[in-house]
Coordinates of C-alpha atoms in Angstrom, one line a residue:
Chain A
M885 CA 32.0 -7.2 -20.7
R886 CA 33.7 -7.5 -17.3
S887 CA 31.9 -9.5 -14.7
I888 CA 30.8 -7.6 -11.7
D889 CA 30.6 -9.2 -8.3
L890 CA 27.5 -7.9 -6.6
S891 CA 27.5 -10.3 -3.7
V892 CA 27.8 -9.1 -0.1
K893 CA 28.2 -10.9 3.2
I894 CA 26.5 -10.0 6.5
G895 CA 28.0 -12.2 9.2
S896 CA 27.6 -15.7 7.8
L897 CA 24.8 -14.6 5.5
N898 CA 25.7 -14.5 1.9
L899 CA 23.5 -12.3 -0.4
Q900 CA 23.8 -12.4 -4.2
N901 CA 23.4 -8.7 -4.2
P902 CA 22.9 -5.9 -1.6
I903 CA 19.3 -5.2 -2.4
L904 CA 16.8 -6.4 0.2
L905 CA 13.1 -5.6 0.4
A906 CA 12.2 -4.1 3.8
S907 CA 9.9 -5.5 6.4
G908 CA 6.4 -4.2 6.3
T909 CA 6.6 -3.1 2.7
V910 CA 6.3 -6.4 0.9
G911 CA 4.0 -8.4 3.2
Y912 CA 5.0 -12.1 2.8
G913 CA 6.1 -11.7 -0.7
N914 CA 3.1 -13.1 -2.6
E915 CA 1.6 -9.8 -3.8
I916 CA 4.8 -8.2 -5.1
S917 CA 5.9 -11.4 -6.8
E918 CA 3.4 -10.6 -9.5
Y919 CA 5.3 -7.4 -10.4
T920 CA 9.0 -8.4 -9.9
D921 CA 11.3 -11.4 -10.0
L922 CA 12.1 -12.2 -6.4
T923 CA 14.8 -14.7 -7.4
K924 CA 17.0 -11.8 -8.6
I925 CA 17.0 -9.8 -5.4
G926 CA 19.4 -10.1 -2.5
G927 CA 16.6 -11.1 -0.1
I928 CA 13.3 -10.3 1.4
V929 CA 12.6 -9.3 5.0
T930 CA 9.1 -10.3 5.9
K931 CA 6.4 -8.3 7.6
S932 CA 7.0 -8.3 11.4
V933 CA 5.6 -11.5 13.0
S934 CA 4.6 -11.6 16.6
L935 CA 3.7 -14.6 18.8
N936 CA 0.0 -13.9 18.6
P937 CA -1.9 -12.3 15.7
R938 CA -2.2 -8.5 15.9
K939 CA -5.1 -6.7 14.4
G940 CA -3.2 -3.5 13.9
N941 CA -4.4 0.1 14.1
P942 CA -7.8 1.3 13.0
P943 CA -8.0 3.5 9.8
P944 CA -6.9 5.9 8.6
R945 CA -3.4 4.4 8.8
I946 CA -1.5 6.4 6.3
T947 CA -1.1 9.8 4.8
E948 CA 1.1 11.3 2.1
T949 CA 3.6 14.0 3.1
A950 CA 6.2 16.0 1.1
S951 CA 8.4 13.4 -0.5
G952 CA 7.2 10.7 1.8
M953 CA 4.4 9.2 3.8
L954 CA 3.4 8.6 7.4
N955 CA 2.1 5.2 8.4
A956 CA 0.8 3.7 11.6
I957 CA -0.1 0.2 10.6
G958 CA 0.5 -1.1 14.1
L959 CA 2.3 -4.4 13.3
A960 CA -0.8 -6.0 11.9
N961 CA 0.2 -9.7 11.3
V962 CA -1.1 -13.2 11.2
G963 CA 0.8 -14.4 14.3
L964 CA 3.6 -17.0 14.5
E965 CA 1.5 -20.1 14.1
E966 CA -0.3 -19.0 11.0
F967 CA 2.9 -17.6 9.6
I968 CA 4.5 -21.0 9.8
K969 CA 1.5 -22.8 8.5
T970 CA 0.4 -20.6 5.6
K971 CA 3.2 -18.1 4.8
I972 CA 6.4 -20.2 5.1
P973 CA 5.3 -22.7 2.4
F974 CA 5.0 -19.8 -0.2
L975 CA 8.2 -18.2 1.0
K976 CA 10.0 -21.5 0.7
N977 CA 9.5 -21.4 -3.1
I978 CA 10.2 -17.7 -3.9
G979 CA 13.9 -18.5 -4.6
S980 CA 15.1 -15.6 -2.5
T981 CA 17.0 -15.4 0.8
L982 CA 14.4 -15.0 3.6
I983 CA 15.0 -12.8 6.6
C984 CA 12.3 -13.0 9.2
N985 CA 11.5 -9.8 11.1
I986 CA 10.2 -10.3 14.6
A987 CA 8.3 -7.9 16.7
A988 CA 7.3 -8.4 20.3
S989 CA 5.9 -6.8 23.4
S990 CA 8.2 -8.6 25.9
I991 CA 11.7 -10.0 25.9
E992 CA 10.3 -13.5 26.3
E993 CA 8.2 -13.1 23.2
Y994 CA 11.2 -12.1 21.1
V995 CA 13.0 -15.2 22.4
E996 CA 10.0 -17.5 21.8
C997 CA 9.4 -16.4 18.2
T998 CA 13.1 -16.7 17.4
R999 CA 13.4 -20.1 19.0
T1000 CA 10.4 -21.4 17.1
L1001 CA 11.4 -20.0 13.7
D1002 CA 15.0 -21.2 14.2
F1003 CA 13.7 -24.7 13.2
E1004 CA 12.5 -23.4 9.8
D1005 CA 15.3 -24.0 7.2
T1006 CA 13.7 -21.4 5.0
V1007 CA 14.5 -18.7 7.5
K1008 CA 18.1 -17.7 6.9
A1009 CA 18.4 -14.8 9.3
F1010 CA 16.4 -12.8 11.8
E1011 CA 15.8 -9.1 11.9
I1012 CA 14.7 -8.0 15.4
N1013 CA 12.4 -5.1 15.4
V1014 CA 13.1 -3.0 18.5
S1015 CA 12.0 0.2 16.8
C1016 CA 8.4 0.2 15.7
P1017 CA 7.0 3.7 16.6
N1018 CA 3.4 2.7 16.2
V1019 CA 2.5 0.3 19.0
K1020 CA 2.1 1.0 22.7
D1021 CA 3.2 -2.3 24.0
G1022 CA 6.7 -2.9 22.7
G1023 CA 8.7 -1.5 19.8
L1024 CA 10.2 1.7 20.8
I1025 CA 9.9 1.0 24.5
F1026 CA 12.7 -1.4 23.9
G1027 CA 14.4 0.5 21.1
N1028 CA 14.8 3.6 23.2
D1029 CA 16.6 1.8 26.0
V1030 CA 20.1 0.8 25.3
K1031 CA 20.1 -1.8 28.1
N1032 CA 17.0 -3.5 26.7
V1033 CA 18.5 -3.7 23.2
A1034 CA 21.6 -5.4 24.7
I1035 CA 19.5 -7.8 26.7
I1036 CA 17.1 -8.7 23.8
T1037 CA 20.1 -9.3 21.6
E1038 CA 21.8 -11.6 24.1
K1039 CA 18.7 -13.6 24.8
V1040 CA 17.9 -14.0 21.1
R1041 CA 21.5 -14.9 20.4
A1042 CA 21.3 -17.7 22.9
V1043 CA 18.5 -19.5 21.0
T1044 CA 19.7 -19.3 17.4
S1045 CA 23.0 -19.6 15.5
K1046 CA 21.5 -17.9 12.5
P1047 CA 22.5 -14.3 11.7
I1048 CA 20.8 -11.7 13.9
I1049 CA 20.2 -8.2 12.6
I1050 CA 18.9 -5.6 15.1
K1051 CA 16.7 -2.9 13.5
L1052 CA 17.5 0.4 15.1
S1053 CA 15.4 3.4 15.6
P1054 CA 16.5 6.9 14.5
N1055 CA 14.3 8.4 17.3
T1056 CA 17.3 8.4 19.7
A1057 CA 20.0 10.9 20.5
S1058 CA 22.9 8.6 19.8
I1059 CA 22.3 5.6 17.5
K1060 CA 26.0 4.5 17.8
E1061 CA 25.4 3.4 21.4
F1062 CA 22.5 1.2 20.3
A1063 CA 24.6 -0.3 17.5
Q1064 CA 27.4 -0.9 20.1
A1065 CA 24.9 -2.6 22.4
A1066 CA 23.7 -4.8 19.6
K1067 CA 27.3 -5.8 18.8
D1068 CA 28.1 -6.4 22.4
G1069 CA 25.0 -8.6 22.7
G1070 CA 26.2 -10.8 19.8
A1071 CA 24.3 -9.3 16.8
D1072 CA 25.8 -9.9 13.3
A1073 CA 24.5 -6.7 11.9
V1074 CA 22.2 -3.7 12.5
S1075 CA 19.7 -2.2 10.1
A1076 CA 19.2 1.5 10.2
I1077 CA 16.9 3.2 10.2
N1078 CA 13.3 2.5 11.1
T1079 CA 10.8 5.3 10.5
L1080 CA 10.9 8.7 12.2
V1081 CA 8.0 9.7 14.4
G1082 CA 5.9 12.3 12.7
T1083 CA 2.3 13.6 12.5
S1084 CA 0.1 15.6 10.2
F1085 CA -3.2 17.5 10.8
N1086 CA -6.1 18.5 8.6
I1087 CA -6.4 22.2 9.0
Y1088 CA -10.2 22.4 8.5
T1089 CA -11.2 19.5 10.9
R1090 CA -8.2 20.2 13.2
K1091 CA -7.9 16.4 13.5
P1092 CA -4.8 14.2 12.9
K1093 CA -4.8 12.6 9.4
I1094 CA -4.0 9.2 10.9
K1095 CA -6.0 7.7 13.7
N1096 CA -3.0 6.8 15.8
I1097 CA -2.1 10.6 15.8
T1098 CA 1.5 9.9 15.2
G1099 CA 3.0 7.6 12.6
G1100 CA 6.4 6.6 11.1
L1101 CA 7.8 8.9 8.4
S1102 CA 9.3 7.1 5.4
G1103 CA 10.3 7.9 1.9
P1104 CA 13.0 10.2 0.4
A1105 CA 12.2 12.8 3.0
I1106 CA 14.1 10.8 5.5
K1107 CA 17.1 9.8 3.4
P1108 CA 19.6 12.5 4.7
V1109 CA 18.7 11.5 8.3
A1110 CA 19.2 7.8 7.5
L1111 CA 22.5 8.5 5.8
A1112 CA 23.8 10.4 8.8
K1113 CA 22.8 7.6 11.1
V1114 CA 24.5 5.0 8.9
L1115 CA 27.6 7.1 8.8
E1116 CA 27.5 7.6 12.6
I1117 CA 27.4 3.9 13.2
S1118 CA 30.0 3.2 10.5
R1119 CA 32.5 5.6 12.0
N1120 CA 32.1 4.4 15.5
V1121 CA 31.1 0.8 15.7
D1122 CA 32.6 -2.2 13.9
I1123 CA 29.5 -4.0 12.8
P1124 CA 27.9 -4.6 9.3
I1125 CA 25.1 -2.1 8.6
I1126 CA 22.0 -2.6 6.4
G1127 CA 21.0 0.9 5.3
I1128 CA 17.3 1.8 5.0
G1129 CA 15.6 5.1 4.5
G1130 CA 14.0 6.6 1.4
I1131 CA 16.0 4.7 -1.3
M1132 CA 14.2 5.3 -4.6
S1133 CA 17.1 4.8 -7.1
W1134 CA 20.4 3.0 -7.6
Q1135 CA 22.1 6.3 -6.8
D1136 CA 20.5 6.3 -3.4
A1137 CA 21.7 2.7 -2.8
V1138 CA 25.3 3.6 -3.8
E1139 CA 25.2 6.7 -1.4
F1140 CA 24.2 4.4 1.5
M1141 CA 26.9 2.0 0.7
I1142 CA 29.5 4.7 0.6
C1143 CA 28.3 6.0 4.0
G1144 CA 28.9 2.5 5.5
A1145 CA 26.1 0.1 4.5
T1146 CA 27.0 -3.4 3.4
A1147 CA 23.5 -3.9 2.0
V1148 CA 20.4 -1.8 1.8
Q1149 CA 16.6 -2.3 2.1
L1150 CA 14.0 -0.9 -0.2
G1151 CA 10.8 0.1 1.6
T1152 CA 8.3 2.8 0.6
V1153 CA 9.5 2.7 -3.1
N1154 CA 7.9 -0.7 -3.4
F1155 CA 4.5 0.9 -3.0
I1156 CA 5.1 3.2 -6.0
N1157 CA 7.3 1.1 -8.2
P1158 CA 7.0 -2.6 -7.3
N1159 CA 9.8 -3.4 -9.7
A1160 CA 12.2 -0.9 -8.3
S1161 CA 14.5 -3.6 -6.9
L1162 CA 15.4 -5.0 -10.3
E1163 CA 15.9 -1.5 -11.8
I1164 CA 18.2 -0.6 -8.9
I1165 CA 20.2 -3.9 -9.3
D1166 CA 20.8 -3.0 -13.0
G1167 CA 21.8 0.5 -12.0
L1168 CA 24.3 -0.9 -9.5
K1169 CA 25.9 -3.1 -12.2
N1170 CA 26.2 -0.2 -14.6
Y1171 CA 27.7 2.0 -11.9
C1172 CA 30.3 -0.6 -11.1
L1173 CA 31.2 -0.8 -14.8
E1174 CA 31.3 2.9 -15.2
T1175 CA 33.6 3.4 -12.1
N1176 CA 35.7 0.3 -12.7
L1177 CA 34.6 -1.5 -9.6
T1178 CA 34.8 -5.3 -9.7
K1179 CA 33.3 -6.0 -6.3
I1180 CA 30.4 -3.9 -5.1
S1181 CA 31.4 -4.8 -1.5
D1182 CA 34.4 -2.5 -2.0
L1183 CA 32.0 0.4 -1.9
T1184 CA 31.0 -0.1 1.8
A1185 CA 32.3 2.7 4.0
S1186 CA 34.4 4.0 1.2
F1187 CA 33.6 7.6 2.1
L1188 CA 36.4 10.1 1.9
I1189 CA 36.1 12.6 4.7
Chain B
M1311 CA -2.9 -7.0 -12.5
I1312 CA -0.1 -5.5 -14.4
E1313 CA 2.1 -2.4 -14.4
K1314 CA 1.9 -0.7 -17.7
N1315 CA 2.7 2.6 -19.5
G1316 CA -0.5 3.8 -21.0
I1317 CA -0.7 6.6 -23.7
V1318 CA -3.0 9.4 -23.0
E1319 CA -5.7 9.9 -25.7
E1320 CA -7.3 12.9 -24.3
V1321 CA -8.6 14.7 -21.2
I1322 CA -12.1 16.2 -21.5
E1323 CA -13.7 18.5 -18.9
I1324 CA -17.3 17.2 -19.2
Q1325 CA -18.7 19.8 -16.8
N1326 CA -17.2 22.3 -14.4
G1327 CA -14.4 20.6 -12.4
V1328 CA -15.3 17.1 -13.6
Y1329 CA -12.9 15.4 -16.1
I1330 CA -12.7 12.2 -18.2
L1331 CA -9.1 11.0 -18.8
R1332 CA -8.9 8.5 -21.6
V1333 CA -5.8 6.3 -21.8
K1334 CA -4.8 3.6 -24.4
S1335 CA -3.9 0.4 -22.6
Q1336 CA -5.1 -2.7 -24.4
Q1337 CA -4.2 -5.1 -21.7
I1338 CA -5.9 -3.4 -18.9
A1339 CA -8.9 -2.7 -21.1
D1340 CA -9.1 -6.4 -21.8
E1341 CA -8.9 -7.5 -18.2
V1342 CA -10.8 -4.9 -16.2
K1343 CA -14.2 -5.7 -14.6
P1344 CA -16.7 -3.1 -13.5
G1345 CA -15.8 -1.6 -10.0
Q1346 CA -12.1 -2.4 -10.3
F1347 CA -9.6 0.4 -10.2
C1348 CA -6.2 1.4 -11.3
N1349 CA -3.4 3.1 -9.3
I1350 CA -1.9 5.9 -11.4
K1351 CA 1.5 7.7 -11.0
V1352 CA 0.5 11.1 -12.3
D1353 CA 4.1 12.0 -13.2
D1354 CA 7.7 11.0 -12.5
S1355 CA 8.3 13.5 -9.7
L1356 CA 8.3 13.1 -6.0
S1357 CA 5.4 15.4 -5.6
P1358 CA 2.8 14.1 -5.3
F1359 CA 4.6 11.2 -3.9
L1360 CA 2.1 8.3 -4.0
R1361 CA 0.1 6.9 -6.9
R1362 CA -3.6 7.9 -7.1
P1363 CA -6.3 5.3 -7.2
F1364 CA -9.2 5.7 -9.7
S1365 CA -12.1 3.5 -10.6
V1366 CA -12.2 2.5 -14.2
C1367 CA -15.2 4.5 -15.6
D1368 CA -15.5 2.9 -19.1
V1369 CA -13.7 0.8 -21.7
E1370 CA -13.8 1.3 -25.4
D1371 CA -11.5 0.0 -28.2
G1372 CA -8.5 -0.7 -25.9
I1373 CA -9.0 2.7 -24.2
I1374 CA -9.8 2.9 -20.5
S1375 CA -11.3 6.0 -19.1
F1376 CA -11.3 7.5 -15.6
Q1377 CA -13.6 10.1 -14.2
F1378 CA -12.4 12.5 -11.5
N1379 CA -13.0 15.8 -9.7
L1380 CA -10.4 18.4 -9.5
V1381 CA -9.5 18.1 -5.8
G1382 CA -5.8 18.5 -5.3
E1383 CA -2.4 18.4 -6.8
G1384 CA -2.7 14.9 -8.3
T1385 CA -5.9 15.5 -10.1
R1386 CA -4.7 19.0 -11.3
I1387 CA -1.7 17.4 -12.9
L1388 CA -3.9 14.7 -14.6
S1389 CA -6.3 17.3 -15.8
K1390 CA -3.4 18.9 -17.8
K1391 CA -2.4 15.7 -19.6
K1392 CA -2.2 15.9 -23.4
N1393 CA -2.6 13.4 -26.2
G1394 CA 0.6 11.2 -26.4
D1395 CA 1.6 11.7 -22.7
V1396 CA 2.7 8.5 -21.0
L1397 CA 1.1 7.5 -17.7
N1398 CA 2.4 4.6 -15.5
I1399 CA -0.6 2.6 -14.4
I1400 CA -1.0 -0.4 -12.2
G1401 CA -4.2 -2.3 -12.8
P1402 CA -6.8 -3.6 -12.9
L1403 CA -6.9 -3.9 -9.1
G1404 CA -9.3 -5.1 -6.5
V1405 CA -12.6 -6.9 -6.5
G1406 CA -15.3 -5.2 -8.6
F1407 CA -19.1 -5.6 -8.6
D1408 CA -20.7 -9.0 -8.7
Y1409 CA -23.5 -8.6 -11.3
S1410 CA -23.7 -12.3 -12.2
G1411 CA -26.8 -13.1 -10.0
I1412 CA -30.3 -13.5 -11.1
F1413 CA -32.0 -10.1 -10.8
E1414 CA -34.1 -7.9 -13.1
N1415 CA -33.6 -4.4 -11.7
A1416 CA -30.1 -3.0 -11.4
I1417 CA -30.4 0.0 -9.2
I1418 CA -27.4 2.4 -9.2
V1419 CA -27.0 4.8 -6.3
A1420 CA -24.3 7.3 -6.8
G1421 CA -23.2 10.4 -4.8
G1422 CA -21.2 13.0 -6.7
I1423 CA -18.1 11.6 -8.3
G1424 CA -19.3 8.2 -7.0
A1425 CA -20.9 7.9 -10.5
A1426 CA -17.4 7.1 -11.8
P1427 CA -17.6 3.2 -12.0
F1428 CA -21.1 2.9 -13.4
P1429 CA -20.7 3.5 -17.2
L1430 CA -18.7 0.3 -17.3
L1431 CA -21.1 -1.6 -15.2
I1432 CA -24.0 -0.5 -17.3
N1433 CA -22.1 -1.6 -20.4
E1434 CA -21.5 -5.0 -19.0
L1435 CA -25.0 -5.6 -17.6
N1436 CA -27.1 -7.9 -19.6
S1437 CA -29.4 -5.8 -21.9
T1438 CA -32.4 -7.5 -20.4
K1439 CA -31.8 -5.8 -17.0
N1440 CA -33.9 -2.8 -16.0
I1441 CA -31.3 -0.1 -15.1
I1442 CA -32.2 2.9 -12.9
S1443 CA -29.6 5.4 -11.8
F1444 CA -30.3 7.4 -8.7
I1445 CA -27.7 10.1 -8.4
G1446 CA -27.3 12.8 -5.8
G1447 CA -25.2 16.0 -5.4
R1448 CA -25.1 19.0 -3.2
S1449 CA -26.4 21.1 -6.0
Q1450 CA -27.4 20.8 -9.7
K1451 CA -23.8 21.6 -10.8
D1452 CA -22.5 18.6 -8.8
L1453 CA -24.7 16.0 -10.5
I1454 CA -22.7 13.7 -12.8
K1455 CA -24.9 12.0 -15.5
Y1456 CA -22.1 10.9 -17.8
K1457 CA -23.2 7.7 -19.6
L1458 CA -25.8 6.7 -17.0
K1459 CA -29.2 5.3 -17.9
N1460 CA -32.7 6.2 -16.6
I1461 CA -31.5 8.9 -14.3
V1462 CA -33.5 10.1 -11.2
V1463 CA -31.8 12.9 -9.4
S1464 CA -31.7 14.5 -5.9
T1465 CA -29.9 17.6 -4.7
D1466 CA -29.3 18.7 -1.2
D1467 CA -30.4 22.2 -2.0
G1468 CA -33.3 21.3 -4.2
S1469 CA -31.9 22.9 -7.3
E1470 CA -32.8 19.9 -9.4
G1471 CA -35.0 16.9 -8.8
F1472 CA -35.8 15.5 -5.4
H1473 CA -34.9 17.9 -2.5
G1474 CA -32.8 15.8 -0.2
N1475 CA -30.0 13.3 -0.4
V1476 CA -29.9 10.3 -2.7
V1477 CA -30.6 7.7 0.0
Q1478 CA -33.8 9.5 0.9
L1479 CA -34.6 9.6 -2.8
L1480 CA -34.1 5.9 -3.1
E1481 CA -36.2 5.2 0.0
S1482 CA -39.1 7.1 -1.5
E1483 CA -38.8 5.3 -4.8
I1484 CA -37.8 1.8 -4.1
H1485 CA -41.3 0.4 -3.4
K1486 CA -41.7 0.5 -7.2
Y1487 CA -39.3 -2.4 -7.6
D1488 CA -39.8 -6.0 -6.5
K1489 CA -37.3 -6.6 -3.7
V1490 CA -36.3 -10.1 -4.7
K1491 CA -35.7 -9.1 -8.3
T1492 CA -33.6 -6.1 -7.4
K1493 CA -29.9 -5.5 -6.8
I1494 CA -28.4 -2.2 -5.7
F1495 CA -24.9 -1.0 -6.7
A1496 CA -23.6 2.0 -4.9
C1497 CA -20.7 4.4 -4.7
G1498 CA -20.2 7.7 -3.0
P1499 CA -19.0 9.4 0.1
N1500 CA -18.9 7.3 3.4
P1501 CA -21.8 9.1 5.1
M1502 CA -24.0 8.2 2.1
L1503 CA -22.8 4.6 2.0
R1504 CA -23.3 4.3 5.7
A1505 CA -27.0 5.6 5.4
L1506 CA -27.6 3.4 2.4
S1507 CA -26.1 0.3 4.0
K1508 CA -28.3 0.8 7.1
F1509 CA -31.4 1.1 4.9
T1510 CA -30.6 -1.9 2.7
I1511 CA -29.6 -4.2 5.6
E1512 CA -32.7 -3.3 7.7
N1513 CA -35.0 -3.8 4.7
G1514 CA -33.3 -6.9 3.3
Y1515 CA -32.1 -5.5 -0.1
N1516 CA -29.2 -7.1 -1.9
C1517 CA -26.7 -4.2 -2.1
E1518 CA -23.0 -3.8 -3.0
I1519 CA -21.0 -0.7 -2.1
S1520 CA -17.8 0.6 -3.7
T1521 CA -15.7 2.1 -0.9
E1522 CA -12.8 4.5 -1.0
S1523 CA -9.8 4.9 1.1
V1524 CA -6.4 6.6 1.2
M1525 CA -4.0 4.0 0.0
A1526 CA -0.4 3.7 -1.1
C1527 CA 0.3 0.6 -3.1
G1528 CA -3.2 -0.5 -4.2
F1529 CA -2.3 -4.2 -4.2
G1530 CA -2.1 -5.3 -0.6
I1531 CA 1.5 -4.7 0.6
C1532 CA 1.2 -1.4 2.5
Q1533 CA -1.8 -2.4 4.6
G1534 CA -2.8 1.3 4.6
C1535 CA -6.4 1.0 3.4
N1536 CA -7.9 -1.1 6.1
I1537 CA -11.7 -1.3 6.7
E1538 CA -13.6 -2.9 9.6
S1539 CA -15.0 -6.3 8.8
V1540 CA -18.4 -7.5 10.2
N1541 CA -17.6 -11.2 10.1
S1542 CA -14.0 -11.2 11.3
D1543 CA -11.7 -9.8 14.0
R1544 CA -9.3 -8.9 11.3
F1545 CA -9.5 -5.8 9.1
L1546 CA -10.2 -6.1 5.4
L1547 CA -8.2 -4.1 2.8
V1548 CA -10.1 -1.8 0.5
C1549 CA -7.5 -2.4 -2.3
K1550 CA -7.5 -6.2 -2.3
D1551 CA -10.7 -7.4 -0.5
G1552 CA -12.6 -4.5 -2.1
P1553 CA -13.1 -1.8 -3.1
V1554 CA -16.6 -3.4 -3.7
F1555 CA -18.1 -5.1 -0.7
K1556 CA -21.5 -6.5 0.2
A1557 CA -23.1 -3.8 2.3
E1558 CA -23.5 -6.2 5.2
D1559 CA -19.9 -7.2 5.3
V1560 CA -18.1 -4.0 6.3
K1561 CA -18.5 -1.3 9.0
L1562 CA -18.0 2.1 7.6

């Protein structure tokens, strides 16, 4: 059998394959490691960490929708100090490339978290979350302002030489401008997309099904939107893209790569099939064999329009 | 906890709208403890999208059973399963009942489909225990007595047994049992558990409640099923820290 090169490169970050696990859908890796072999995936993006612990939103936090779900977890996390003390030691030993996702409510907080985590050898790259739709103090306040995205990227760039990935929101008119701002600020890549703002009501109680009223829509329901955003960035900005949004199968992953993604992240599917990553990696291998591809990286932005 | 394909043995409608689904899964059957649950993908399609969590009702010869009400699309699909169908199951999940302590009276309090986890608990309880099952429902047809022992019933409309809810029934009967030798195990809708917890905390009874929540993954990664903790500023997760909690440890 021919050997297939599944490796991809994002800036200076080498991944053994393009399959990453998305932030907020695998915690800090320990639970999902009981169901899947994390040494075989491209990498893991940890749950957003902020300077101080965040309690997150009160219940109910999630509801099912057609081919998807809404969530408003609210960046619940243990905070930077405990993350370093209790989570990094486990993450050190999972045998997978670790990308640390950072959320913050001020520019200084993004910088402080990045600066501190830069000392951790285990952390190979940063994903900067400027696009959480479910918190009042931060997230989308930054993600919806192109100047802020540029400033955050620059300031974070100044404190680390590790790869920086800016996670973009789809809740904007023109995502390419944000990708350009990230590039201009010195980011190595962008990831797209975070969830879409949505809501759902109980028709008998007339109350929202999640306490936060609105939440982030994820799952295959958002895949066409995500693909369009990836394509928009790919056609307009010269920056590596990590595609995210409703990937359930290897076919979905291939579609994202064709539209411009260098790598992809699996999110909601982990809740339903915690071993999806390995199944998708196998599917990618077979696809390459079937279509005579020797390097999967040749798929990226190979769309014919 | 494991992800397994189980083979459906049968689905039985034990009474109007109440079903028992029996699935062959030796490994889950060997591991499961009373009060634990499984997260089931009802079929391969995207609708319904998420898994559905169910308490394990009983275990027998490598077969696990689940008891459910027909409430929506997921349970409708499950109710149509046939012998030989394959079901993808993650389980056993969560923390079940702690029945290891020294007590003589095991008092079960169940509201409606909240009766689901108790056949397995009753099976596992030491035969020297005195088991009493208080069950409640809106009406006679809502009472679920499947594999319960020494049943005392209440109905909201008075159509069978005590006229009132199951917590009121318990309050009127519990003086018959020595408090220090009694442990209460409860499951049911939140308003019932709230009333029960208030009573057991105020009166110093040892009580564990099995809670329910909307959830996606069932094993701690989605963080969707949070519940307020009494002892900590952080939320607990129904799927991982529960679903069974000491009544005094959570705010419903």
